[in-house]
Structures are given as structure tokens and as C-alpha cells.
Amino acid sequence: TLRMRVPALLILLICFRGRAGPSPHFLQQPEDLVVLLGEEARLPCALGAYWGLVQWTKSGLALGGQRDLPGWSRYWISGNAAKGQHDLHIRPVELEDEASYECQATQAGLRSRPAQLHVLVPPEAPQVLGGPSVSLVAGIPVNLTCRSRGDARPTPELLWFRDGVRLDGITIHQTVLKEGTPESVESTLTLTPSSHDDGATLVCRARSQALPTGRDTAITLSLQYPPEVTLSAAPHTVQVGEKVTFLCHATAQPPVTGYRWAKGGSPVLGARGPRLEVVADASFLTEPVSCEVSNAVGSANRTTALDVLFGPILQAKPEPVSVDVGEDASFICAWRGNPLPRVTWTRRGGAQVLGSGPTLRLPSVGPEDAGDYVCRAEPGLSGLGGGAAEARLTVNAPPVVTALHSAPAFLRGPARLQCLVFASPAPDAVVWSWDEGFLEAGSRGRFLVETFPAPEGHEGQGPGLISVLHISGTQESDFSRSFNCSARNRLGEGGARASLGRRASASFLEQKNLMRIPGSSDGSSSRGPEEEETGSGEDRGPIVNTDHSDLVLEEEGALQTKDPTNGYYKVRGVSVSLSLGEAPGGGLFLPPTSPLGPPGTPTFYDFNPHLGIVPPCRLYRAQAGYLTTPHPRAFTSYIKPTSFGPPDLAPGTPHFPYAAFPTPSHPRLQTHV
């Protein structure tokens, strides 16, 4: 019974003591430590409520429980053991000391967390291959190699410096020679040296955590380089015919061995040495002079062009331009000269400067912009050169149709109506229409249509056509109806309306005697030249106005002009007379043969006799009569409408090509072309 009570009492005593005081515990545990090779390492360890044995382990190996750690000459434990201090010291630290360490309270069964000791080895001064003096050739890329030495830990970083400044932006490549071991590394610096690098000092620095300031190795660059050339000319600015001296200066290592001169890429024969004398001409402005200097390493050259003064010379004439209305137009006129010529643009016959420089741009052109444009270059300082060149602007727009004056006709006699069409591009069709029909070309019953080229209109106006409607055997209805002349191109339509005037006196037989044309049944004219002139004068009757009241006749028979085109052209009044054949009784009209050539030959009308314009330009003359057209200068002014509205069709008038379009009236600004 006593034996059973003793263990129980011991257990109660132990429990009582546990409740009476704290249990053993760590007050401080060791942590990872980094230390340089050869320095001292200290790993702290402090315990509370423990007075038993304390020992350290290295990678699981016990170092012993004594304070001086016999067998480990560089290891010892320090601190006040009564206060629980048991710090491990290592001095001097060697590479073999790099391990994992624990502090253990063996009687209490306590172990600290493991602490890793890292040993750092500072790098040694690196080695630059080929140093301390490296010979290089300017302009040739080279690789400079820097290699670390020793067992540095961690692996060092190799940096390049010049004059204390780190070389950034230059190719640097670093290689570990033995992967996974603290062996040396290499750094390669790639550069292309120049002559300015001669004598320069470069530094390779090995740097790591063990030695942040690093260790340096310096080298000196020794450069060989080809010649560096400067070329000058005196004087640099000259007039044609003046003398110029070129001087070629060079520095080189090794020294210069020869000079070579060229002009515009072609060698200058007989030129040797650093000096060249020439007589300047205009070619020196575009054919520079070059000097090439050589030595054992290579060669270099420099080029300079003289500033040779000469007057403007035309290089490229402006080309004619054709654009649609509303589009932009531009002309280019190239002049060559030194100094650069001052180029101005005007319209032919005008003094206003429209622009300057080689290019003239006209935004959103209208019909009023059509015409000839002149680019002019002023003479140079010498007074020579200069001049002018011009080109035409054609503005494509809807056709402009004008009803021309026609002589009044007898009832049941022949008659004719005429319209003048200007259009660019040329009209696709010109059509005459009336109440019961229309006709574009050829004959239809009593009606015949012929179309002739008209003399050229004003500049930029485009080609012109005259369309003539012949009527054989007029009827009462012909004098009360309106005849419409319409034209169309890809940009739009235009039209004019004309009426037939009636001559009240003379019988039909008198008409027949007066109005005989080639191609009638007897094949001859009943009038000679004298009668023709008289008949021409007799044909003049009252003016038949179009719907626009375009034409007015004065007492003397001269024609005054209003604006029949309402905004496109101002056209002088025109009196037109052409003897016609007729088919008695109003039968089918047969056209006469052409007086100028075989069928299909274009025939021109001559308006000059009726306008009194000199010189006369009679292009069409039949045996018994002629039709006249205005001289090109008859169209003297040009008017732009405020807008291009759709045609104003009369009630019951069919659509184009059968319809006639009166020209709307708009306020407009008159511009002389």
C-alpha cells in the first residue's frame, strides 16, 4: 500500500509545481543571417523558466553543451546562463560555416526555428581581356570582354563606365561560365569607336551584395582612324564667271596618303593636293565639289555646293486644266534660278495677283473662273532671265443655249430658226421641239435640222455648235407657237425658246424668186451675187425676240445685246440669213448639198458680215445665201449665276430631249474674263 502511494504523491507534486510557475519557453530565437567571409556571425538564443542543458546544432549535428564548444575552435556560446542567454558565435566565418542552425533545450524538449547562415564572398577586381591598353580601329565594331575572378558569392554584376558615367544603351552581355557554382562571369561591351575615343579610359566594375561599391579595372583605348575631312570654298556665294578656291583639310591616324577631287561625281583631272581653283558656272549649284582623303586605315570625303547666282529659267510650263464646276483646279509652273525666282499668277489681260509660288490652286471653280492663267517670274539680280508662261482653265458646266436672231418669213414660204450652244464637255444632243414633235437631226415632214461647228468662244468657254431648224412651207400655227432648242451633257441641261416672225407683204411667187437655194428642183439659184447682197439686206425684218427678250434692233439695223443666257455669257445680237429651198405646198424638205465638201464635212457659219467685225472670216457660203456667226471676240463678257436651278418647264412641255428650258434670271456678279 505504501509503495502505491509514493508514485501518486510524486505525480501530485509535479502537478502542483506546474500550477505554481511558468513552463520553459523561448524568449528569443535565432533568425537567418548574412555575413561576409572572414567576419563574425552571432546567432541569439534566450530561454525563460529553464535552467537545464542548452545546445546548438549545425545542419542537425550537435555542437555540444559546453560553453567553449570543444572541437570547434571558431565557435563558442556566450551570455548569462542564469538569465537563459545562450548566443552562438562564429569567428572568422568561412564558407564551410554556411548551414542551418538550431538552439535546443534538451531537458524541456524545446527546439528553436532553424536559422540559415549565408556567407558572402566579395568579388575581386575583374580582368579586361587585352588590357590595360586596347588597340582599336575607328568605325569598326569591337567587343570588349570583362571577366570576374575568385569565388565571389553571390555572382557579381559587371558594369562598364567611362569618365565616371555608366555606359547605358550600349550592348552588354553577361555569361556565367559554370552554371550553379560561384565561378566567374563575363561581360561583353560592344561598341563602334570613333576618333574621339582615342586615349579614352574605360572601367569594368565587379559589384555584388557582398561589396556594393565594387572593384574596378581600367583600360585605355588606342585608336587608328581614317581621315576626318573638312571642305571649304572661298568665296561661297559667287556670280557666274567668278573664281573660287576650295580647301580640303584632314586629320588622320596614321597620316594622310592622298587626295582626290571630283565635281558632280566625275573626277577633276589633274587636281592633286588639298587645294583646288575653279571658275564658277551654274552647274556648280547642282553639281557639288567633293574632296576624298585616304590613309592606311581608310578614306573619307566631304562635299560642298557653291551658291552661284543666275536668273530665272523656265523648267516646266503649266498644263491646260479641265475640271467640272465646283471642283478644285491647280496649275504648276516650275522656274529655276538662284536666288529662287519670285513667281506670281495672274489672269491674261488682268493685273490682279492671284497667287505666288510654283502652284496656283483655285478652289471650287465656277464658269467665271474659266480662262487663261499666266505664271510670271521676275528677272534675277543680274537682270537676265525671267519671263511668263500661260495655260487655259476649262470649266465643265451644263450647256449654255442662246436663241440667235432669225429673219421673219412669209406664210407658206421657207423659214429657219437658229440656236448657239456652248458646252464643255460637248453636248450629247441638241434637240428642237415644238407642240407636236421634236427633231435632233435630219428631216421630218416640213422640218429639217442641221448642226454646224461654231467659231471658238471666249477663252475657256468650250466648243460651240450652231443648230439650225429649217421649215419648208410655213403655216399659220408656226407663227404662234414656240420652238425650243435644248442641249444636254453629263453635267446638266440648258435650253432657249424662240419664235418665228412673220413678213406680211409680197406674194408667194415673189418669195420663191427671192429664196432659191441649191438643191431645188431646177438645181440653180435665181439670184446672182448682186441680187444676193440685195436679198440679204431685204431679209432684214423686225427682230423676233426670244422669251427672254434677248435682242433689240435699232433703226439702223444694228443689234444691241442683252444677256440671253441669264448668267453664263453675254452674247452680242446676231443677224442670221440663209437662203433656203422649199418644197411647194409644204412637202418634205430636202437638204442642199454642202457647199464646202462632200456630205459629212463640217461647215462653219460666218457671222462677221452682220456684226461688222474686221477681219471678215467667211467660212460658209452657198450659191444663193449664207448664214453668219459671231467672230470669236463677239463674246466679250462672262457672267456667273448665283445658282444652277432646274429648268423651268412650260406647262405641257415634255421632258428632255423634247423639252425646251428657259434660262432662269438670277442676280449675278459680272466678271470680265
XYZ file of C-alpha atoms in Angstrom:
673
model
C 0.000 0.000 0.000
C 2.823 2.436 0.787
C 4.511 1.611 -2.474
C 1.358 2.584 -4.336
C 1.045 5.911 -2.530
C 4.602 7.192 -3.279
C 4.174 7.481 -7.098
C 0.852 9.130 -6.650
C 2.355 11.735 -4.343
C 5.127 12.429 -6.831
C 2.551 12.974 -9.579
C 0.589 15.355 -7.354
C 3.821 17.217 -6.531
C 4.677 17.628 -10.170
C 1.159 18.884 -10.981
C 1.311 21.251 -8.045
C 4.647 22.674 -9.201
C 3.272 23.110 -12.780
C 0.437 25.110 -11.492
C 2.709 27.113 -9.266
C 5.177 28.506 -12.049
C 5.556 29.064 -15.878
C 6.825 26.319 -18.163
C 10.127 26.637 -20.129
C 9.856 28.755 -23.306
C 11.943 30.772 -25.841
C 12.394 34.449 -25.149
C 14.444 34.918 -28.364
C 15.066 32.586 -31.301
C 17.807 32.807 -33.978
C 16.976 34.245 -37.431
C 18.571 33.947 -40.889
C 21.861 35.797 -41.059
C 24.051 37.070 -43.899
C 27.702 37.663 -43.088
C 30.821 38.408 -45.092
C 33.598 35.895 -45.360
C 36.110 36.428 -42.503
C 33.782 38.412 -40.288
C 31.990 37.295 -37.068
C 28.494 35.721 -37.019
C 26.216 35.846 -33.910
C 23.020 33.769 -33.616
C 20.986 34.783 -30.491
C 19.029 32.351 -28.236
C 17.259 33.139 -24.909
C 15.078 30.819 -22.732
C 12.721 31.504 -19.870
C 11.869 29.279 -16.890
C 14.555 26.837 -17.932
C 17.774 26.009 -16.150
C 18.743 22.791 -17.833
C 21.145 21.872 -20.661
C 21.187 24.021 -23.833
C 22.982 23.003 -27.011
C 23.304 24.156 -30.688
C 23.065 22.009 -33.798
C 24.550 22.676 -37.249
C 22.542 21.099 -40.048
C 21.322 18.509 -37.488
C 24.788 17.882 -35.964
C 25.063 18.666 -32.190
C 27.919 21.023 -31.373
C 27.949 20.107 -27.617
C 26.608 21.506 -24.361
C 29.716 23.267 -23.038
C 30.139 26.997 -23.420
C 33.536 26.820 -25.209
C 32.352 24.064 -27.588
C 35.470 21.858 -27.621
C 36.385 20.680 -31.097
C 35.002 23.821 -32.749
C 37.806 26.297 -32.369
C 35.992 29.196 -34.052
C 32.654 28.520 -32.275
C 31.547 29.458 -28.711
C 28.431 30.200 -26.655
C 28.121 33.498 -24.792
C 25.657 35.128 -22.435
C 24.438 34.771 -18.832
C 23.231 31.224 -18.487
C 21.377 32.048 -15.227
C 19.299 34.503 -17.217
C 18.803 31.989 -20.011
C 21.125 33.608 -22.598
C 22.875 31.120 -24.918
C 24.144 33.024 -28.081
C 26.249 31.156 -30.680
C 29.326 32.984 -32.068
C 31.435 32.070 -35.137
C 34.665 33.961 -35.938
C 36.102 34.225 -38.516
C 33.310 32.968 -40.761
C 34.353 30.615 -43.507
C 32.451 29.166 -46.455
C 32.000 25.843 -44.611
C 30.013 27.670 -41.914
C 27.122 28.236 -44.324
C 24.455 25.928 -42.813
C 21.175 25.721 -40.836
C 21.465 26.268 -37.039
C 19.051 25.437 -34.134
C 19.067 26.236 -30.401
C 17.721 23.305 -28.281
C 16.606 22.973 -24.598
C 17.084 19.232 -24.366
C 15.559 18.600 -20.900
C 12.439 20.589 -21.758
C 12.221 19.124 -25.285
C 12.302 22.626 -26.907
C 13.824 23.419 -30.366
C 14.086 26.856 -31.970
C 13.171 27.546 -35.539
C 16.103 26.872 -37.918
C 18.229 29.891 -38.849
C 20.141 29.884 -42.147
C 23.615 31.379 -42.169
C 24.665 32.806 -45.560
C 28.311 33.559 -46.176
C 29.059 36.282 -48.752
C 32.346 36.443 -50.671
C 33.252 39.914 -52.102
C 34.332 39.923 -55.745
C 37.886 40.542 -56.757
C 38.932 43.161 -59.318
C 37.818 41.909 -62.757
C 40.053 41.247 -65.744
C 39.601 43.018 -69.126
C 40.965 40.906 -71.942
C 43.601 42.711 -73.968
C 44.151 45.366 -71.285
C 45.487 47.598 -69.929
C 45.809 49.209 -73.415
C 43.488 48.084 -76.194
C 44.219 48.966 -79.834
C 41.124 49.622 -81.994
C 40.261 50.879 -85.480
C 37.727 53.696 -85.688
C 34.484 52.767 -87.349
C 34.925 49.024 -86.914
C 32.689 47.387 -84.253
C 34.577 45.639 -81.454
C 33.721 43.506 -78.414
C 35.497 44.252 -75.127
C 35.371 41.367 -72.609
C 35.485 41.783 -68.814
C 35.783 38.644 -66.647
C 35.280 38.315 -62.871
C 37.798 36.450 -60.711
C 37.639 34.450 -57.451
C 34.806 32.576 -55.723
C 32.555 35.539 -55.211
C 29.208 34.933 -53.530
C 26.723 35.845 -54.823
C 27.665 36.015 -58.511
C 28.909 39.570 -59.135
C 27.437 42.053 -61.599
C 29.865 43.537 -64.131
C 29.345 47.190 -65.166
C 31.088 49.461 -67.690
C 31.917 53.126 -67.050
C 33.535 55.958 -68.987
C 34.669 59.107 -67.215
C 32.636 58.021 -64.178
C 29.430 57.687 -66.201
C 27.807 54.304 -66.627
C 27.502 53.278 -70.269
C 23.783 52.838 -70.840
C 22.246 51.957 -74.171
C 25.324 50.001 -75.266
C 25.053 46.271 -75.833
C 26.217 44.376 -72.706
C 26.031 40.587 -72.480
C 26.826 38.675 -69.271
C 27.535 34.937 -69.142
C 28.037 32.568 -66.158
C 30.936 30.364 -67.099
C 29.931 27.439 -64.793
C 26.261 27.319 -64.045
C 25.268 26.529 -60.447
C 28.703 27.254 -58.966
C 30.205 30.500 -57.694
C 32.521 30.692 -60.641
C 33.500 33.741 -62.713
C 31.237 35.541 -65.190
C 31.948 37.538 -68.346
C 30.508 40.807 -69.618
C 30.879 41.870 -73.261
C 30.753 45.512 -74.280
C 30.017 46.087 -77.986
C 30.902 49.490 -79.378
C 31.937 51.194 -82.592
C 34.758 53.536 -81.697
C 35.428 56.856 -83.370
C 38.490 59.060 -83.498
C 37.175 60.895 -80.423
C 37.698 57.697 -78.405
C 41.467 57.814 -78.877
C 43.065 57.811 -75.401
C 39.743 57.306 -73.619
C 39.631 55.282 -70.370
C 37.007 52.600 -69.809
C 36.355 50.944 -66.429
C 34.895 47.499 -65.741
C 33.452 47.174 -62.215
C 32.585 43.927 -60.375
C 29.800 44.603 -57.868
C 27.667 42.404 -55.601
C 25.764 42.390 -52.319
C 28.973 41.458 -50.615
C 30.672 44.585 -51.942
C 28.181 47.233 -53.172
C 30.937 49.700 -54.056
C 32.597 47.059 -56.224
C 36.122 46.700 -57.512
C 37.351 48.329 -60.754
C 39.725 47.530 -63.586
C 40.569 50.293 -66.123
C 41.788 50.102 -69.727
C 42.942 52.741 -72.232
C 41.786 52.845 -75.864
C 44.330 53.458 -78.624
C 42.609 54.370 -81.907
C 43.579 54.229 -85.549
C 41.119 56.084 -87.758
C 40.676 57.151 -91.378
C 40.922 60.826 -92.307
C 38.427 63.326 -90.906
C 37.825 65.907 -93.629
C 36.545 69.484 -93.698
C 35.953 71.204 -97.057
C 35.554 74.965 -97.531
C 35.078 77.281 -100.523
C 36.050 80.936 -100.781
C 34.004 82.807 -101.746
C 30.983 80.583 -101.235
C 28.474 82.890 -102.991
C 29.578 83.958 -106.479
C 28.307 85.270 -109.787
C 28.739 83.160 -112.878
C 32.325 83.542 -114.171
C 33.989 84.356 -110.847
C 36.975 82.392 -109.469
C 36.549 80.095 -106.446
C 39.168 78.333 -104.280
C 38.360 75.063 -102.461
C 40.465 73.979 -99.444
C 40.425 70.383 -98.130
C 41.729 69.892 -94.555
C 42.133 66.419 -92.972
C 43.328 64.807 -89.722
C 44.168 61.082 -89.660
C 45.988 58.310 -87.750
C 48.148 57.090 -89.460
C 48.894 60.138 -91.678
C 47.190 61.061 -94.994
C 48.486 59.334 -98.113
C 46.490 61.059 -100.935
C 43.766 63.476 -102.165
C 41.186 63.065 -104.933
C 38.814 65.790 -106.289
C 35.505 65.342 -108.127
C 32.651 67.534 -109.438
C 29.176 66.073 -109.724
C 30.680 62.615 -109.179
C 33.172 62.930 -112.054
C 36.905 63.161 -111.259
C 38.625 66.512 -111.772
C 41.637 65.592 -113.887
C 44.988 66.966 -112.781
C 43.746 68.021 -109.311
C 46.168 66.953 -106.541
C 46.744 68.114 -103.023
C 44.437 69.895 -100.589
C 43.730 72.941 -102.865
C 41.529 73.384 -105.980
C 40.757 76.534 -108.019
C 37.833 76.772 -110.497
C 35.740 79.315 -112.453
C 32.101 79.148 -111.305
C 29.130 78.483 -113.559
C 25.508 77.490 -112.923
C 26.407 73.784 -112.885
C 28.208 74.192 -109.560
C 24.824 74.799 -107.911
C 23.617 71.275 -108.751
C 26.986 69.517 -109.225
C 28.820 69.831 -105.897
C 32.565 69.542 -105.480
C 33.926 66.716 -103.324
C 37.330 66.006 -101.791
C 38.359 62.455 -100.840
C 41.317 61.873 -98.489
C 42.958 58.459 -97.831
C 45.355 56.820 -95.349
C 46.341 53.233 -94.444
C 43.131 52.666 -92.470
C 40.637 54.006 -94.988
C 39.306 57.101 -96.730
C 36.705 59.814 -96.214
C 35.252 62.599 -98.338
C 33.309 65.798 -97.955
C 31.115 67.642 -100.465
C 30.039 71.258 -100.855
C 27.998 73.144 -103.456
C 28.606 76.730 -104.455
C 25.911 79.385 -104.203
C 26.020 80.510 -107.849
C 23.660 83.385 -108.698
C 21.778 83.311 -112.044
C 18.451 84.473 -113.454
C 15.164 82.503 -113.683
C 14.893 79.736 -116.300
C 11.567 78.047 -117.105
C 11.739 74.319 -116.382
C 8.117 73.169 -116.697
C 5.274 75.023 -118.396
C 1.802 74.899 -116.849
C -0.518 72.402 -118.497
C -4.117 73.095 -119.572
C -6.652 72.006 -116.976
C -10.258 70.916 -117.435
C -12.451 70.421 -114.345
C -16.126 70.245 -113.549
C -17.857 73.222 -111.998
C -17.460 73.164 -108.217
C -14.220 71.178 -108.274
C -10.750 72.426 -107.392
C -8.261 73.320 -110.114
C -4.498 73.768 -109.879
C -1.630 74.770 -112.162
C 2.070 74.058 -111.668
C 4.745 76.243 -113.226
C 8.398 75.459 -112.411
C 11.131 78.072 -112.685
C 14.796 77.540 -111.865
C 17.052 80.271 -110.619
C 19.273 81.425 -107.786
C 18.051 83.113 -105.732
C 14.769 81.251 -106.061
C 12.619 83.220 -108.534
C 9.529 85.031 -107.300
C 6.656 83.518 -109.261
C 3.270 85.242 -109.452
C -0.007 84.230 -111.083
C -2.460 86.455 -112.929
C -5.198 86.083 -115.494
C -4.360 87.066 -119.021
C -5.236 90.697 -119.528
C -5.549 91.310 -115.770
C -3.195 92.900 -113.258
C -4.508 91.339 -110.042
C -2.087 88.833 -108.493
C -3.978 85.632 -107.767
C -1.182 83.754 -106.021
C 2.549 83.240 -105.711
C 4.826 80.241 -105.847
C 5.019 77.379 -108.319
C 1.449 76.199 -107.693
C -1.820 78.068 -108.189
C -4.861 76.484 -106.565
C -8.391 77.576 -107.402
C -10.921 76.042 -105.003
C -14.446 75.240 -106.118
C -14.214 76.868 -109.549
C -17.190 78.282 -111.387
C -17.737 79.192 -115.033
C -16.445 82.702 -114.343
C -13.034 81.197 -113.483
C -12.530 79.793 -116.994
C -9.772 81.476 -118.968
C -6.021 81.754 -119.445
C -3.759 81.953 -116.401
C -0.237 83.363 -116.539
C 2.708 82.492 -114.283
C 5.456 85.090 -114.366
C 8.986 85.031 -112.907
C 10.880 88.236 -112.244
C 14.458 88.615 -113.595
C 17.337 87.788 -111.253
C 19.844 90.148 -109.659
C 21.826 90.197 -112.887
C 18.755 91.383 -114.807
C 18.854 88.295 -117.014
C 16.250 85.580 -117.342
C 12.628 85.722 -116.293
C 9.510 85.620 -118.410
C 5.982 84.252 -118.428
C 4.031 81.126 -119.402
C 0.308 80.534 -119.529
C -2.247 77.737 -119.601
C -6.001 77.579 -120.054
C -8.590 76.525 -117.494
C -11.731 74.996 -118.932
C -14.649 74.711 -116.540
C -17.085 71.975 -117.459
C -20.669 73.071 -116.843
C -24.161 72.465 -118.174
C -24.701 73.729 -121.755
C -25.469 77.390 -122.373
C -28.029 77.765 -125.154
C -28.783 81.092 -126.883
C -31.525 81.609 -129.452
C -29.998 83.609 -132.323
C -31.958 86.196 -134.329
C -33.553 84.845 -137.485
C -35.164 86.799 -140.332
C -39.007 86.866 -140.456
C -40.607 84.543 -143.002
C -43.575 84.601 -145.410
C -46.604 82.439 -144.885
C -46.177 79.171 -146.857
C -42.584 80.138 -147.532
C -39.279 78.802 -146.153
C -38.066 79.811 -142.688
C -35.321 78.981 -140.278
C -34.562 79.288 -136.554
C -31.086 79.075 -135.029
C -29.579 78.492 -131.603
C -25.987 78.765 -130.426
C -24.763 76.146 -127.923
C -21.583 76.368 -125.876
C -20.778 73.409 -123.640
C -17.820 71.667 -122.075
C -17.954 68.744 -122.293
C -19.632 68.805 -125.694
C -23.394 68.227 -125.587
C -24.676 64.703 -126.008
C -27.583 66.033 -128.074
C -29.109 69.273 -129.376
C -32.868 68.925 -129.912
C -35.527 71.188 -131.414
C -39.038 70.637 -130.081
C -42.433 72.187 -130.697
C -46.051 71.417 -129.977
C -46.465 68.204 -131.883
C -42.954 66.865 -132.136
C -39.192 67.119 -131.855
C -36.183 66.700 -134.120
C -32.488 66.230 -133.309
C -31.025 65.749 -136.785
C -32.158 65.047 -140.333
C -35.661 65.817 -141.633
C -39.198 65.175 -140.520
C -42.082 66.353 -142.676
C -41.688 70.089 -143.187
C -38.741 70.319 -140.772
C -35.002 69.842 -141.216
C -32.242 70.183 -138.557
C -28.606 70.838 -139.368
C -25.749 71.289 -136.876
C -22.513 73.142 -137.608
C -19.392 73.860 -135.544
C -19.262 77.465 -134.409
C -16.152 79.618 -134.176
C -14.402 79.172 -130.826
C -15.968 81.066 -127.960
C -14.202 83.136 -125.372
C -11.213 81.579 -123.588
C -12.134 78.552 -121.515
C -15.674 78.588 -122.870
C -15.531 75.238 -124.598
C -16.511 74.220 -128.132
C -19.594 75.737 -129.759
C -22.324 74.413 -132.050
C -24.960 76.139 -134.174
C -28.152 74.192 -134.684
C -30.478 75.374 -137.470
C -34.135 74.366 -137.766
C -35.369 74.777 -141.388
C -39.109 74.980 -142.027
C -40.447 74.358 -145.547
C -43.867 75.867 -146.286
C -44.720 77.738 -143.090
C -48.218 77.517 -141.687
C -50.262 79.872 -139.512
C -49.502 77.782 -136.447
C -45.727 78.203 -136.953
C -46.014 81.947 -136.168
C -47.935 81.467 -132.933
C -46.105 78.530 -131.385
C -42.774 78.464 -129.521
C -39.807 76.453 -130.735
C -37.463 75.095 -128.097
C -33.730 74.472 -128.612
C -32.392 72.194 -125.850
C -28.939 70.724 -125.149
C -27.667 68.281 -122.578
C -24.313 66.954 -121.351
C -23.310 64.885 -118.319
C -23.438 67.943 -116.050
C -26.950 69.107 -116.855
C -29.259 70.681 -119.382
C -29.837 74.068 -120.911
C -32.330 75.489 -123.333
C -33.716 78.571 -125.055
C -37.086 79.373 -126.608
C -37.514 81.182 -129.931
C -40.463 82.362 -132.046
C -40.839 82.787 -135.805
C -41.520 86.316 -137.096
C -43.890 86.852 -139.975
C -43.368 89.036 -143.059
C -46.730 90.387 -144.114
C -46.091 91.706 -147.693
C -45.055 90.043 -151.032
C -46.668 87.126 -152.735
C -45.538 83.601 -152.615
C -44.147 83.884 -156.151
C -42.025 86.842 -155.069
C -40.777 84.779 -152.169
C -39.955 81.937 -154.498
C -37.996 84.192 -156.859
C -36.027 85.640 -153.968
C -35.433 82.442 -151.996
C -33.889 79.862 -154.300
C -31.185 77.593 -152.902
C -29.011 74.887 -154.357
C -30.743 71.569 -154.346
C -34.152 72.883 -155.514
C -35.958 71.261 -158.436
C -34.210 73.332 -161.126
C -30.836 72.886 -159.447
C -29.789 76.539 -159.732
C -30.178 79.866 -157.960
C -32.379 82.584 -159.379
C -30.133 85.315 -157.987
C -26.634 86.428 -158.847
C -24.136 87.879 -156.427
C -25.638 91.377 -156.694
C -29.139 90.079 -156.022
C -27.776 88.058 -153.178
C -26.434 91.118 -151.436
C -29.692 92.948 -152.035
C -31.697 89.978 -150.930
C -29.602 89.738 -147.830
C -30.444 93.292 -146.994
C -34.110 92.761 -147.766
C -34.233 89.758 -145.490
C -33.726 92.002 -142.550
C -37.052 92.454 -140.882
C -38.315 93.126 -137.389
C -36.336 91.386 -134.717
C -38.070 88.332 -133.283
C -37.357 88.262 -129.580
C -36.970 85.037 -127.603
C -38.869 84.513 -124.387
C -36.048 86.343 -122.635
C -36.306 89.434 -124.870
C -32.644 88.929 -125.608
C -32.212 91.034 -128.727
C -33.188 94.618 -129.653
C -32.944 96.150 -133.153
C -32.098 99.809 -133.580
C -33.338 101.865 -136.527
C -30.102 101.392 -138.440
C -30.447 97.599 -138.183
C -27.578 97.212 -135.714
C -28.138 94.786 -132.881
C -27.821 95.615 -129.224
C -27.307 92.810 -126.770
C -28.977 91.976 -123.547
C -27.989 88.868 -121.626
C -29.725 85.937 -123.369
C -28.017 83.360 -121.164
C -29.076 84.766 -117.811
C -25.763 84.323 -116.108
C -23.408 82.342 -118.367
C -22.451 84.529 -121.316
C -23.171 87.963 -122.644
C -23.662 87.479 -126.367
C -23.964 90.267 -128.900
C -27.088 90.194 -131.001
C -26.602 88.276 -134.220
C -28.490 88.636 -137.507
C -28.529 85.363 -139.406
C -29.573 84.964 -143.042
C -29.511 81.785 -145.103
C -31.299 81.263 -148.385
C -33.456 78.174 -148.207
C -35.086 75.864 -150.687
C -38.703 74.923 -150.248
C -40.992 72.223 -151.416
C -44.078 73.812 -152.896
C -47.195 73.086 -150.934
C -45.231 72.327 -147.763
C -43.961 68.906 -148.788
C -40.928 67.040 -147.469
C -37.854 69.302 -147.141
C -34.736 68.030 -148.936
C -31.421 69.443 -147.587
C -28.988 71.085 -150.023
C -25.590 69.604 -150.715
C -22.707 71.058 -148.716
C -21.016 73.990 -150.444
C -17.607 73.108 -148.967
C -17.215 69.394 -149.461
C -18.845 66.010 -149.565
C -21.651 65.082 -147.171
C -20.491 64.902 -143.563
C -17.895 67.669 -143.966
C -18.254 70.165 -141.047
C -19.448 73.555 -142.241
C -18.754 76.801 -140.373
C -21.031 79.805 -140.348
C -19.656 83.304 -140.772
C -21.342 85.912 -138.565
C -18.913 88.737 -139.344
C -20.773 90.468 -142.193
C -23.740 91.011 -139.879
C -21.663 92.201 -136.942
C -19.347 94.480 -138.839
C -16.321 92.811 -137.254
C -12.979 93.020 -139.038
C -11.322 90.949 -140.349
C -14.172 89.015 -142.034
C -13.993 85.281 -141.614
C -16.489 83.857 -144.115
C -16.410 80.099 -143.843
C -19.763 79.083 -145.298
C -21.270 80.478 -148.479
C -23.962 78.876 -150.569
C -24.736 79.874 -154.132
C -27.764 81.854 -153.085
C -27.159 82.813 -149.474
C -25.114 82.415 -146.282
C -25.531 82.108 -142.542
C -23.274 84.255 -140.390
C -21.837 83.551 -136.940
C -20.146 85.906 -134.494
C -16.425 86.403 -134.542
C -14.750 84.721 -131.521
C -14.319 88.152 -129.910
C -18.064 88.804 -130.109
C -18.431 87.012 -126.766
C -16.802 89.592 -124.580
C -18.082 89.100 -121.090
C -18.983 86.225 -118.896
C -21.485 86.137 -116.072
C -21.873 83.611 -113.290
C -25.339 82.821 -111.928
C -25.870 82.607 -108.226
C -27.037 79.019 -108.627
C -27.838 76.380 -111.216
C -31.518 75.648 -110.733
C -33.513 73.011 -112.582
C -35.069 74.040 -115.892
C -38.365 75.866 -115.632
C -40.554 73.839 -117.963
C -43.647 75.368 -119.520
C -46.917 73.565 -118.821
C -47.418 70.630 -121.122
C -43.796 70.636 -122.287
C -42.379 67.108 -122.392
C -39.078 66.224 -120.682
C -35.661 66.398 -122.337
C -34.744 65.788 -125.107
C -38.058 67.109 -126.334
C -38.409 69.984 -123.879
C -37.070 73.493 -124.079
C -35.698 75.122 -120.960
C -35.959 78.856 -120.436
C -32.948 80.220 -118.584
C -33.878 81.492 -115.105
C -32.900 85.004 -114.177
C -30.668 85.400 -111.140
C -28.874 88.293 -109.509
C -25.242 87.904 -110.547
C -21.853 89.489 -110.326
C -20.267 90.266 -113.683
C -16.638 89.294 -114.039
C -14.580 90.095 -117.103
C -12.613 87.156 -118.417
